[in-house]
C-alpha positions as YAML, in Angstrom:
chain: A
units: angstrom
residues:
- id: 1
  name: MET
  ca: [-16.01, 2.06, -3.10]
- id: 2
  name: LYS
  ca: [-16.26, -1.69, -3.48]
- id: 3
  name: TYR
  ca: [-15.06, -3.84, -0.59]
- id: 4
  name: ALA
  ca: [-14.92, -7.43, 0.66]
- id: 5
  name: VAL
  ca: [-14.42, -8.94, 4.12]
- id: 6
  name: THR
  ca: [-12.79, -12.34, 4.61]
- id: 7
  name: SER
  ca: [-12.84, -14.35, 7.84]
- id: 8
  name: ARG
  ca: [-10.73, -17.08, 9.42]
- id: 9
  name: GLY
  ca: [-13.98, -18.98, 9.96]
- id: 10
  name: ASP
  ca: [-14.11, -19.14, 13.76]
- id: 11
  name: GLU
  ca: [-17.11, -17.72, 15.62]
- id: 12
  name: LYS
  ca: [-15.33, -14.56, 16.80]
- id: 13
  name: SER
  ca: [-14.06, -13.70, 13.33]
- id: 14
  name: ASN
  ca: [-17.39, -14.47, 11.65]
- id: 15
  name: LEU
  ca: [-19.32, -12.27, 14.08]
- id: 16
  name: LEU
  ca: [-16.89, -9.40, 13.59]
- id: 17
  name: ARG
  ca: [-17.22, -9.79, 9.81]
- id: 18
  name: LEU
  ca: [-21.01, -9.41, 10.02]
- id: 19
  name: LYS
  ca: [-20.62, -6.46, 12.37]
- id: 20
  name: MET
  ca: [-18.29, -4.66, 9.96]
- id: 21
  name: ILE
  ca: [-20.57, -5.27, 6.99]
- id: 22
  name: GLY
  ca: [-23.35, -3.73, 9.10]
- id: 23
  name: TYR
  ca: [-21.19, -0.67, 9.70]
- id: 24
  name: PHE
  ca: [-20.43, -0.32, 5.99]
- id: 25
  name: ASP
  ca: [-24.16, -0.58, 5.12]
- id: 26
  name: ASP
  ca: [-24.63, 2.87, 6.65]
- id: 27
  name: PHE
  ca: [-22.35, 4.40, 4.00]
- id: 28
  name: ASP
  ca: [-21.99, 4.50, 0.23]
- id: 29
  name: MET
  ca: [-20.01, 1.27, 0.12]
- id: 30
  name: VAL
  ca: [-20.70, -1.70, -2.13]
- id: 31
  name: TYR
  ca: [-19.96, -5.25, -0.99]
- id: 32
  name: ASP
  ca: [-18.35, -7.02, -3.93]
- id: 33
  name: GLU
  ca: [-16.32, -10.22, -3.49]
- id: 34
  name: SER
  ca: [-15.50, -10.38, -7.21]
- id: 35
  name: GLU
  ca: [-13.96, -6.96, -7.81]
- id: 36
  name: PRO
  ca: [-13.21, -5.27, -4.46]
- id: 37
  name: GLU
  ca: [-11.02, -2.20, -4.18]
- id: 38
  name: ILE
  ca: [-10.17, -2.94, -0.55]
- id: 39
  name: VAL
  ca: [-10.16, -6.31, 1.23]
- id: 40
  name: ILE
  ca: [-10.47, -6.51, 5.02]
- id: 41
  name: SER
  ca: [-9.08, -9.76, 6.41]
- id: 42
  name: ILE
  ca: [-10.30, -10.86, 9.86]
- id: 43
  name: GLY
  ca: [-8.35, -13.57, 11.70]
- id: 44
  name: GLY
  ca: [-4.57, -13.54, 11.51]
- id: 45
  name: ASP
  ca: [-1.68, -13.42, 9.08]
- id: 46
  name: GLY
  ca: [-2.73, -16.77, 7.64]
- id: 47
  name: THR
  ca: [-6.17, -15.37, 6.80]
- id: 48
  name: LEU
  ca: [-4.58, -12.44, 5.00]
- id: 49
  name: LEU
  ca: [-2.24, -14.76, 3.10]
- id: 50
  name: ALA
  ca: [-5.32, -16.67, 1.92]
- id: 51
  name: ALA
  ca: [-6.98, -13.40, 0.87]
- id: 52
  name: PHE
  ca: [-3.84, -12.41, -1.04]
- id: 53
  name: HIS
  ca: [-3.95, -15.65, -3.03]
- id: 54
  name: ASP
  ca: [-7.68, -15.25, -3.68]
- id: 55
  name: TYR
  ca: [-7.14, -11.77, -5.15]
- id: 56
  name: GLN
  ca: [-3.62, -11.98, -6.60]
- id: 57
  name: HIS
  ca: [-5.12, -11.54, -10.08]
- id: 58
  name: ARG
  ca: [-6.19, -8.02, -8.98]
- id: 59
  name: LEU
  ca: [-3.02, -6.81, -7.27]
- id: 60
  name: ASP
  ca: [-2.97, -3.58, -9.28]
- id: 61
  name: LYS
  ca: [-6.54, -2.79, -8.21]
- id: 62
  name: VAL
  ca: [-6.88, -3.97, -4.59]
- id: 63
  name: THR
  ca: [-5.53, -2.89, -1.19]
- id: 64
  name: PHE
  ca: [-5.44, -5.14, 1.90]
- id: 65
  name: VAL
  ca: [-5.87, -4.49, 5.62]
- id: 66
  name: GLY
  ca: [-5.96, -7.06, 8.43]
- id: 67
  name: ILE
  ca: [-7.69, -7.33, 11.81]
- id: 68
  name: HIS
  ca: [-6.30, -9.92, 14.22]
- id: 69
  name: THR
  ca: [-8.75, -11.87, 16.35]
- id: 70
  name: GLY
  ca: [-5.90, -13.72, 18.01]
- id: 71
  name: HIS
  ca: [-2.28, -12.64, 18.31]
- id: 72
  name: LEU
  ca: [-0.84, -9.52, 16.70]
- id: 73
  name: GLY
  ca: [0.41, -10.25, 13.20]
- id: 74
  name: PHE
  ca: [2.76, -8.62, 10.72]
- id: 75
  name: TYR
  ca: [-0.10, -8.17, 8.27]
- id: 76
  name: ALA
  ca: [-3.09, -8.20, 10.63]
- id: 77
  name: ASP
  ca: [-2.34, -5.27, 12.93]
- id: 78
  name: TRP
  ca: [-5.78, -3.91, 13.90]
- id: 79
  name: ARG
  ca: [-7.66, -5.03, 17.00]
- id: 80
  name: PRO
  ca: [-11.36, -6.06, 16.98]
- id: 81
  name: SER
  ca: [-12.17, -3.16, 19.31]
- id: 82
  name: GLU
  ca: [-10.98, -0.79, 16.58]
- id: 83
  name: ALA
  ca: [-13.30, -2.17, 13.88]
- id: 84
  name: GLU
  ca: [-15.69, 0.80, 13.84]
- id: 85
  name: LYS
  ca: [-12.77, 3.25, 13.76]
- id: 86
  name: LEU
  ca: [-11.29, 1.33, 10.82]
- id: 87
  name: VAL
  ca: [-14.58, 1.49, 8.93]
- id: 88
  name: PHE
  ca: [-14.76, 5.28, 9.31]
- id: 89
  name: ALA
  ca: [-11.15, 5.64, 8.13]
- id: 90
  name: ILE
  ca: [-11.85, 3.50, 5.04]
- id: 91
  name: VAL
  ca: [-15.06, 5.37, 4.21]
- id: 92
  name: GLU
  ca: [-13.32, 8.74, 4.54]
- id: 93
  name: GLY
  ca: [-10.37, 7.52, 2.51]
- id: 94
  name: LYS
  ca: [-7.94, 8.56, 5.22]
- id: 95
  name: TYR
  ca: [-5.15, 6.13, 4.51]
- id: 96
  name: ASP
  ca: [-1.90, 5.75, 2.64]
- id: 97
  name: THR
  ca: [-0.64, 2.61, 0.96]
- id: 98
  name: ALA
  ca: [2.53, 0.60, 1.47]
- id: 99
  name: ALA
  ca: [3.87, -1.65, -1.29]
- id: 100
  name: TYR
  ca: [5.60, -4.92, -0.35]
- id: 101
  name: PRO
  ca: [7.75, -7.02, -2.73]
- id: 102
  name: LEU
  ca: [6.55, -10.45, -3.80]
- id: 103
  name: LEU
  ca: [8.30, -13.64, -4.91]
- id: 104
  name: LYS
  ca: [7.81, -15.14, -8.36]
- id: 105
  name: THR
  ca: [8.28, -18.91, -8.67]
- id: 106
  name: THR
  ca: [8.46, -20.43, -12.14]
- id: 107
  name: ILE
  ca: [8.32, -24.22, -12.33]
- id: 108
  name: LYS
  ca: [9.28, -25.83, -15.64]
- id: 109
  name: TYR
  ca: [8.40, -29.42, -16.49]
- id: 110
  name: GLY
  ca: [9.24, -31.91, -19.19]
- id: 111
  name: GLY
  ca: [7.53, -31.14, -22.47]
- id: 112
  name: ASN
  ca: [8.25, -27.40, -22.17]
- id: 113
  name: LYS
  ca: [5.34, -26.83, -19.82]
- id: 114
  name: GLU
  ca: [5.57, -24.32, -16.98]
- id: 115
  name: LYS
  ca: [3.55, -22.76, -14.15]
- id: 116
  name: VAL
  ca: [4.08, -19.42, -12.45]
- id: 117
  name: TYR
  ca: [3.19, -18.67, -8.83]
- id: 118
  name: LEU
  ca: [3.37, -15.62, -6.56]
- id: 119
  name: ALA
  ca: [4.12, -15.72, -2.83]
- id: 120
  name: LEU
  ca: [3.75, -13.05, -0.17]
- id: 121
  name: ASN
  ca: [5.86, -14.85, 2.46]
- id: 122
  name: GLU
  ca: [7.97, -17.60, 0.94]
- id: 123
  name: SER
  ca: [8.32, -20.63, -1.30]
- id: 124
  name: THR
  ca: [9.88, -23.87, -0.07]
- id: 125
  name: ILE
  ca: [11.07, -26.88, -2.00]
- id: 126
  name: LYS
  ca: [11.59, -30.36, -0.57]
- id: 127
  name: SER
  ca: [11.99, -33.83, -1.96]
- id: 128
  name: SER
  ca: [8.90, -35.99, -2.45]
- id: 129
  name: GLY
  ca: [10.50, -38.67, -0.30]
- id: 130
  name: GLY
  ca: [14.05, -39.46, -1.39]
- id: 131
  name: PRO
  ca: [17.27, -37.47, -0.97]
- id: 132
  name: PHE
  ca: [16.99, -33.78, -1.88]
- id: 133
  name: VAL
  ca: [19.80, -32.87, -4.27]
- id: 134
  name: VAL
  ca: [19.70, -29.87, -6.61]
- id: 135
  name: ASP
  ca: [22.18, -27.75, -8.50]
- id: 136
  name: VAL
  ca: [21.86, -24.09, -7.52]
- id: 137
  name: ALA
  ca: [22.63, -21.41, -10.11]
- id: 138
  name: ILE
  ca: [22.69, -17.65, -9.55]
- id: 139
  name: ASN
  ca: [22.12, -15.63, -12.72]
- id: 140
  name: ASP
  ca: [22.54, -18.88, -14.69]
- id: 141
  name: ALA
  ca: [26.06, -19.45, -13.28]
- id: 142
  name: HIS
  ca: [26.50, -22.62, -11.20]
- id: 143
  name: PHE
  ca: [26.92, -21.80, -7.52]
- id: 144
  name: GLU
  ca: [26.72, -25.08, -5.61]
- id: 145
  name: ARG
  ca: [25.23, -28.56, -5.44]
- id: 146
  name: PHE
  ca: [22.90, -28.59, -2.44]
- id: 147
  name: ARG
  ca: [22.17, -31.73, -0.40]
- id: 148
  name: GLY
  ca: [19.86, -31.56, 2.59]
- id: 149
  name: ASP
  ca: [16.21, -31.38, 3.60]
- id: 150
  name: GLY
  ca: [15.25, -28.50, 1.35]
- id: 151
  name: LEU
  ca: [15.50, -24.80, 0.53]
- id: 152
  name: CYS
  ca: [13.40, -21.75, 1.39]
- id: 153
  name: MET
  ca: [13.20, -18.55, -0.65]
- id: 154
  name: SER
  ca: [11.46, -15.70, 1.16]
- id: 155
  name: THR
  ca: [10.28, -12.18, 0.47]
- id: 156
  name: PRO
  ca: [11.48, -9.36, 2.76]
- id: 157
  name: SER
  ca: [8.22, -9.37, 4.76]
- id: 158
  name: GLY
  ca: [8.32, -13.17, 4.80]
- id: 159
  name: THR
  ca: [11.73, -13.22, 6.48]
- id: 160
  name: THR
  ca: [9.93, -13.01, 9.85]
- id: 161
  name: ALA
  ca: [8.19, -16.33, 9.16]
- id: 162
  name: TYR
  ca: [9.76, -19.70, 8.21]
- id: 163
  name: ASN
  ca: [12.98, -17.98, 7.13]
- id: 164
  name: LYS
  ca: [13.57, -16.77, 10.69]
- id: 165
  name: ALA
  ca: [13.07, -20.28, 12.06]
- id: 166
  name: LEU
  ca: [15.77, -21.46, 9.64]
- id: 167
  name: GLY
  ca: [18.24, -18.88, 10.94]
- id: 168
  name: GLY
  ca: [17.79, -16.34, 8.15]
- id: 169
  name: ALA
  ca: [18.13, -12.59, 8.56]
- id: 170
  name: LEU
  ca: [15.19, -10.22, 8.95]
- id: 171
  name: MET
  ca: [14.78, -7.80, 6.05]
- id: 172
  name: HIS
  ca: [12.79, -4.58, 5.89]
- id: 173
  name: PRO
  ca: [9.95, -4.77, 3.30]
- id: 174
  name: SER
  ca: [11.22, -1.64, 1.55]
- id: 175
  name: ILE
  ca: [14.17, -3.70, 0.26]
- id: 176
  name: GLU
  ca: [13.40, -5.24, -3.13]
- id: 177
  name: ALA
  ca: [15.17, -8.54, -2.67]
- id: 178
  name: MET
  ca: [14.72, -12.22, -1.78]
- id: 179
  name: GLN
  ca: [16.51, -14.48, 0.69]
- id: 180
  name: LEU
  ca: [17.54, -18.12, 0.23]
- id: 181
  name: THR
  ca: [17.97, -20.23, 3.39]
- id: 182
  name: GLU
  ca: [18.95, -23.85, 3.80]
- id: 183
  name: MET
  ca: [17.11, -26.65, 5.57]
- id: 184
  name: ALA
  ca: [19.57, -29.02, 7.27]
- id: 185
  name: SER
  ca: [22.26, -29.02, 4.59]
- id: 186
  name: ILE
  ca: [24.78, -31.87, 4.48]
- id: 187
  name: ASN
  ca: [28.31, -30.55, 5.06]
- id: 188
  name: ASN
  ca: [31.24, -32.92, 5.54]
- id: 189
  name: ARG
  ca: [34.59, -33.80, 3.93]
- id: 190
  name: VAL
  ca: [32.80, -34.86, 0.73]
- id: 191
  name: TYR
  ca: [29.82, -32.51, 0.37]
- id: 192
  name: ARG
  ca: [29.88, -28.75, 0.91]
- id: 193
  name: THR
  ca: [27.29, -25.96, 0.70]
- id: 194
  name: ILE
  ca: [27.65, -22.26, 1.49]
- id: 195
  name: GLY
  ca: [25.96, -22.91, 4.85]
- id: 196
  name: SER
  ca: [24.70, -19.32, 5.07]
- id: 197
  name: PRO
  ca: [21.58, -17.42, 4.00]
- id: 198
  name: LEU
  ca: [21.91, -15.57, 0.71]
- id: 199
  name: ILE
  ca: [20.25, -12.19, 0.12]
- id: 200
  name: LEU
  ca: [19.80, -11.48, -3.58]
- id: 201
  name: PRO
  ca: [18.79, -8.16, -5.17]
- id: 202
  name: LYS
  ca: [15.92, -7.64, -7.55]
- id: 203
  name: HIS
  ca: [17.98, -8.05, -10.73]
- id: 204
  name: HIS
  ca: [19.27, -11.50, -9.68]
- id: 205
  name: SER
  ca: [17.61, -14.86, -10.20]
- id: 206
  name: VAL
  ca: [18.13, -18.28, -8.64]
- id: 207
  name: THR
  ca: [17.59, -21.51, -10.56]
- id: 208
  name: LEU
  ca: [17.31, -24.98, -9.02]
- id: 209
  name: LYS
  ca: [17.84, -28.02, -11.21]
- id: 210
  name: PRO
  ca: [17.19, -31.60, -10.06]
- id: 211
  name: VAL
  ca: [20.14, -33.96, -9.94]
- id: 212
  name: ASN
  ca: [18.27, -37.25, -9.46]
- id: 213
  name: ASP
  ca: [14.67, -37.09, -8.24]
- id: 214
  name: LYS
  ca: [12.33, -34.97, -10.38]
- id: 215
  name: ASP
  ca: [9.35, -34.92, -8.03]
- id: 216
  name: PHE
  ca: [9.24, -32.14, -5.44]
- id: 217
  name: GLN
  ca: [6.92, -30.79, -2.76]
- id: 218
  name: VAL
  ca: [6.78, -27.06, -3.43]
- id: 219
  name: SER
  ca: [4.96, -24.56, -1.26]
- id: 220
  name: MET
  ca: [3.84, -21.02, -1.93]
- id: 221
  name: ASP
  ca: [2.97, -19.55, 1.47]
- id: 222
  name: HIS
  ca: [0.36, -21.91, 2.99]
- id: 223
  name: LEU
  ca: [-0.23, -23.80, -0.28]
- id: 224
  name: SER
  ca: [1.81, -26.98, -0.75]
- id: 225
  name: ILE
  ca: [1.65, -28.99, -3.99]
- id: 226
  name: LEU
  ca: [3.48, -32.09, -5.23]
- id: 227
  name: HIS
  ca: [5.02, -31.31, -8.63]
- id: 228
  name: ARG
  ca: [6.15, -34.18, -10.85]
- id: 229
  name: ASP
  ca: [8.65, -34.29, -13.71]
- id: 230
  name: VAL
  ca: [10.24, -31.00, -12.66]
- id: 231
  name: ARG
  ca: [13.03, -29.81, -14.94]
- id: 232
  name: GLU
  ca: [13.78, -26.48, -13.28]
- id: 233
  name: ILE
  ca: [12.56, -24.10, -10.59]
- id: 234
  name: ARG
  ca: [13.39, -20.42, -10.93]
- id: 235
  name: TYR
  ca: [13.01, -17.70, -8.30]
- id: 236
  name: ASP
  ca: [12.79, -13.98, -9.05]
- id: 237
  name: VAL
  ca: [11.63, -10.88, -7.25]
- id: 238
  name: ALA
  ca: [8.22, -10.36, -8.85]
- id: 239
  name: GLN
  ca: [7.39, -7.26, -10.86]
- id: 240
  name: GLN
  ca: [4.05, -7.08, -9.06]
- id: 241
  name: LYS
  ca: [3.70, -5.81, -5.50]
- id: 242
  name: VAL
  ca: [1.01, -6.17, -2.86]
- id: 243
  name: MET
  ca: [-0.57, -2.99, -1.47]
- id: 244
  name: PHE
  ca: [-1.47, -2.58, 2.20]
- id: 245
  name: ALA
  ca: [-3.63, 0.21, 3.57]
- id: 246
  name: ARG
  ca: [-1.82, 2.24, 6.23]
- id: 247
  name: PHE
  ca: [-3.95, 4.36, 8.55]
- id: 248
  name: ARG
  ca: [-1.32, 5.10, 11.19]
- id: 249
  name: SER
  ca: [2.36, 4.74, 11.86]
- id: 250
  name: PHE
  ca: [3.35, 1.20, 12.86]
- id: 251
  name: PRO
  ca: [7.00, 0.76, 11.83]
- id: 252
  name: PHE
  ca: [8.21, -2.66, 10.73]
- id: 253
  name: TRP
  ca: [10.82, -2.89, 13.49]
- id: 254
  name: LYS
  ca: [8.13, -2.04, 16.04]
- id: 255
  name: ARG
  ca: [6.17, -5.03, 14.74]
- id: 256
  name: VAL
  ca: [9.27, -7.21, 15.05]
- id: 257
  name: HIS
  ca: [9.79, -6.01, 18.62]
- id: 258
  name: ASP
  ca: [6.17, -6.57, 19.61]
- id: 259
  name: SER
  ca: [6.04, -10.02, 18.02]
- id: 260
  name: PHE
  ca: [9.34, -11.51, 19.18]
- id: 261
  name: ILE
  ca: [10.68, -9.49, 22.10]
- id: 262
  name: GLU
  ca: [7.90, -7.84, 24.09]
- id: 263
  name: GLU
  ca: [6.18, -10.20, 26.52]
...
């Protein structure tokens, strides 16, 4: 089996990475950063998000697993003390896989150009500096004109991240859907928005069209890029999914409890 190990870059994570590679050297495992079949991420959820973006072109061929060298994460759920145990489980192939939905973001520009991005957590859109005003359409039917700081579209697993901070609902990753939440919408006697998170099923799409400004700061997970001359931004539940290796039972709601409730 081909594998790769990514690290957050701090001393603790780097040392654990070398230690795990040493463990794997004792078995019939091939270190291959170009075409791995399993990627072990050492650091936190942010490190695994980075690994996802590095290998998103191989989603049908790669499985991810995360070790946290800081706080427990939703994606990085193994402890450093369990590294050797994890290696044995990988070598013996004693694991199942769990598939999580992803978000597809299509950005169209003037001149009929477009770019497509995938996100594991969420995509956000904000103005490049001026007022943020966009027309929101669901399944190509106009829904509202949004005025405010911005919008966030999240995957089910990403609802525990920025979406939660915006007051969105938490969704189980087995639900193939996406959730749109508002950032400080303007609601008064003149301007109105729905003022509530929207959960949309897989067969629905959301399109955002600029009203005035055509330059937007758009993020895909931890990656934020200024896009100019934007004509339209479309969100869909992606056809692709990300695969996580599961070696033991660790229910999603248990992760939620441990991350936000348990002291």
